[in-house]
CSV table of C-alpha atoms in Angstrom, one decimal:
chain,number,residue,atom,x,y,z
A,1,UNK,CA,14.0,7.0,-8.5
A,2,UNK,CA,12.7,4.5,-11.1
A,3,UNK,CA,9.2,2.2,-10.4
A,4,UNK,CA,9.3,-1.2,-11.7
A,5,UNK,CA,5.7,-2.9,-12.4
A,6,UNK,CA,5.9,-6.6,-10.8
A,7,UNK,CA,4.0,-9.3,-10.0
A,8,UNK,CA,4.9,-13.1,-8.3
A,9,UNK,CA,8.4,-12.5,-9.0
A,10,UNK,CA,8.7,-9.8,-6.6
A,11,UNK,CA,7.2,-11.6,-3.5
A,12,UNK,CA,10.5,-11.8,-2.0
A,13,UNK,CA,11.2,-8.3,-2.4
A,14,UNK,CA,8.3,-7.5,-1.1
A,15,UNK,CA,8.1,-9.3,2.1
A,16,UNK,CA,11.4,-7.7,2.9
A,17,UNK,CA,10.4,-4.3,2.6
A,18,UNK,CA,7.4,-5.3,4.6
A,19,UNK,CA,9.4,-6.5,7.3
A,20,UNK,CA,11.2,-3.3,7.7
A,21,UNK,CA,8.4,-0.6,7.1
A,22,UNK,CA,6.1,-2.1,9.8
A,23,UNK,CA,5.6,-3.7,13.1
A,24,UNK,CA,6.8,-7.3,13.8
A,25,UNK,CA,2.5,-8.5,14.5
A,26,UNK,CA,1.6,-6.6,10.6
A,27,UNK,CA,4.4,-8.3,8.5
A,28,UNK,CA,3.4,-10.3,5.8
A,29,UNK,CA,5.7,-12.8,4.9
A,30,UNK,CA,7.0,-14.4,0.9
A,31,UNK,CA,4.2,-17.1,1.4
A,32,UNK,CA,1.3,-14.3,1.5
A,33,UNK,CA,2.7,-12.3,-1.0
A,34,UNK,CA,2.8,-14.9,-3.7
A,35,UNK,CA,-0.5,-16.2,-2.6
A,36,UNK,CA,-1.8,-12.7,-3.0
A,37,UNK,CA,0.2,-12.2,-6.5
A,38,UNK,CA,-1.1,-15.2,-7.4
A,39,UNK,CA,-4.7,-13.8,-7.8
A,40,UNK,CA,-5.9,-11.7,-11.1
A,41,UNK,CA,-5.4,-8.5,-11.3
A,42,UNK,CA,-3.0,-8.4,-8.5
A,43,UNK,CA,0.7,-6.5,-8.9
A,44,UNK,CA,3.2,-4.4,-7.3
A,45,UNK,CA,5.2,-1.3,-7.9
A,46,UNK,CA,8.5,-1.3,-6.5
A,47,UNK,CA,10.4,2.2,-5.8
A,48,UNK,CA,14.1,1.8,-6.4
A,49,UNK,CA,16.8,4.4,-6.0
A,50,UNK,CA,20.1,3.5,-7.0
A,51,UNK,CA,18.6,0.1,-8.6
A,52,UNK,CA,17.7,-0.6,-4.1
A,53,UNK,CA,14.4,-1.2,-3.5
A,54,UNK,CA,12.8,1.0,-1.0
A,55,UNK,CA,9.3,1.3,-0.8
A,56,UNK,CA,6.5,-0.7,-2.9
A,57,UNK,CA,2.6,-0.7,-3.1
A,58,UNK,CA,0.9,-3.9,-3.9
A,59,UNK,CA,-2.7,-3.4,-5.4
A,60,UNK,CA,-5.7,-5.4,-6.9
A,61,UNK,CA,-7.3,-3.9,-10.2
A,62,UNK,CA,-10.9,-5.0,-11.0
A,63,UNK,CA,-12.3,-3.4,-13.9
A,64,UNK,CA,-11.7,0.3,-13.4
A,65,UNK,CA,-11.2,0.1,-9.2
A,66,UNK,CA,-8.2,-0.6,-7.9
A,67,UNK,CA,-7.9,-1.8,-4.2
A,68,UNK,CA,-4.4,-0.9,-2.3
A,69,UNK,CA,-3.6,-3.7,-0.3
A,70,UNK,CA,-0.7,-2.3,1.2
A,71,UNK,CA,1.6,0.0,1.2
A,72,UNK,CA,5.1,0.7,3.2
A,73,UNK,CA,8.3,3.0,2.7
A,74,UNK,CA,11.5,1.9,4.4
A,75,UNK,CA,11.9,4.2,7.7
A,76,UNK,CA,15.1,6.1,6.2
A,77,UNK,CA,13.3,7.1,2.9
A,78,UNK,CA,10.0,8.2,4.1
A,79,UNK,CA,8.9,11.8,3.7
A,80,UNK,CA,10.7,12.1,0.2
A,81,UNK,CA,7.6,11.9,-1.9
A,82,UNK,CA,8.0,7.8,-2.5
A,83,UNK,CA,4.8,6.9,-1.2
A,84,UNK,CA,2.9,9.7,-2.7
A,85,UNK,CA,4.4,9.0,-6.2
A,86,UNK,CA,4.0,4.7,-5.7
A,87,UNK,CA,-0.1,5.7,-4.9
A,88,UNK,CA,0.2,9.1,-8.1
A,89,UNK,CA,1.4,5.3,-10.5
A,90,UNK,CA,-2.4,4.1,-9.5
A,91,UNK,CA,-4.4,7.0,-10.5
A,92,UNK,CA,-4.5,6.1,-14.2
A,93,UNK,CA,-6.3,3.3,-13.1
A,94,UNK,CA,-9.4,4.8,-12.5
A,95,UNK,CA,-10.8,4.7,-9.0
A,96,UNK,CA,-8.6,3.6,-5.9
A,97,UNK,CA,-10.0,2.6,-2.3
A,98,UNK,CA,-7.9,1.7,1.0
A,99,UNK,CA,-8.3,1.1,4.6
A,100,UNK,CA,-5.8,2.9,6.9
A,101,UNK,CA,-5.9,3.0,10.6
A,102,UNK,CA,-7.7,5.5,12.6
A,103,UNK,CA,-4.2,6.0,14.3
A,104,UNK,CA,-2.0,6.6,11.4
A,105,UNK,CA,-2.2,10.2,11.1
A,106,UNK,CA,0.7,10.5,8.6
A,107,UNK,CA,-0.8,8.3,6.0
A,108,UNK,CA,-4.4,9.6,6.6
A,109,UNK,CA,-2.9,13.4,5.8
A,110,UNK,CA,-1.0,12.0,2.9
A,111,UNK,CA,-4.1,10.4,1.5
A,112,UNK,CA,-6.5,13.4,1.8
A,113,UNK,CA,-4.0,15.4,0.4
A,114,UNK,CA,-3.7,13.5,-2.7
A,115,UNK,CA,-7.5,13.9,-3.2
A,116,UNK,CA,-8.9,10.5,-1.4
A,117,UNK,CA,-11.9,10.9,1.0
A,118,UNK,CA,-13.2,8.9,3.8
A,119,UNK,CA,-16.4,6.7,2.9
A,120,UNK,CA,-16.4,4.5,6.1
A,121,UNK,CA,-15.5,2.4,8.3
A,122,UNK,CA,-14.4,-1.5,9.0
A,123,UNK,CA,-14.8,-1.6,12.8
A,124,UNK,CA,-11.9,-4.3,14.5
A,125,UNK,CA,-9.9,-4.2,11.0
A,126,UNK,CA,-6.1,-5.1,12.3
A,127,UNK,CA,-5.0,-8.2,14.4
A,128,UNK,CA,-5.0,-5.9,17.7
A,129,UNK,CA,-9.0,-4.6,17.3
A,130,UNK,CA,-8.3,-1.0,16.3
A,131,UNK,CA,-10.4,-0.1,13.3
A,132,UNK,CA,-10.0,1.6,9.5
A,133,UNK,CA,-11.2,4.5,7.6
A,134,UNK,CA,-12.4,3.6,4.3
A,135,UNK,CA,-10.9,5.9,2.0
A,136,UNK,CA,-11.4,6.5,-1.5
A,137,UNK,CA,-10.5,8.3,-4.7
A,138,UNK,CA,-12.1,8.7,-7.9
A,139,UNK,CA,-15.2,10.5,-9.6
């Protein structure tokens, strides 16, 4: 598995993979990606294995906090460590905050495991009402 650091380039790339890791009324398409990449201190990580990509983290970096903006592993690769290792690449950046939905049990066991804690909460986050933890890690 290799990670490739990207930025407005990979807006294509990245709407793809969106489109396959979530749910037709979450994807982002190339327009907000390159919107998004367009802003400072904005970049991605790509996963590739066999030079396909497969999962990617796109992230804002101000000073030393970095925000994750989102995150997604295709179906067929998740539960092999990518996502852990794409949000282990950030860590060296200092401090690293998130919201996840109160639903997503997976990625809210994945992310206390990897040391983040839950600071709050944004109340009616996603599209459909259902609200976020907070979550954060860092001293």
């Amino acid at each position: 598995m290799a990670f490739h650091t990207m930025g407005i380039e990979s807006a294509g790339v990245l709407a793809m993979l969106h489109r396959q890791s979530f749910p037709v009324e979450e994807v982002w398409d190339e327009q907000s990606f390159q919107s998004l990449l367009s802003i400072k201190g904005t970049e991605s990580k790509v996963a590739c294995v066999n030079s396909d990509p497969v999962g990617f983290v796109l992230f804002r970096t101000f000073g030393d906090e970095t925000e994750i903006l989102t995150i997604g592993v295709l179906p067929h690769y998740r539960r092999c460590g990518i996502g852990r290792a794409l949000i282990r690449a950030l860590f060296n950046k200092g401090k690293v905050i998130l919201e996840v939905s109160f639903s997503n049990f997976s990625a809210i066991y994945m992310y206390k495991s990897l040391g983040f804690s839950i600071i709050g909460k944004r109340s009616n986050y996603y599209k459909d009402g259902s609200d976020a933890h907070v979550m954060y890690y860092g001293s």
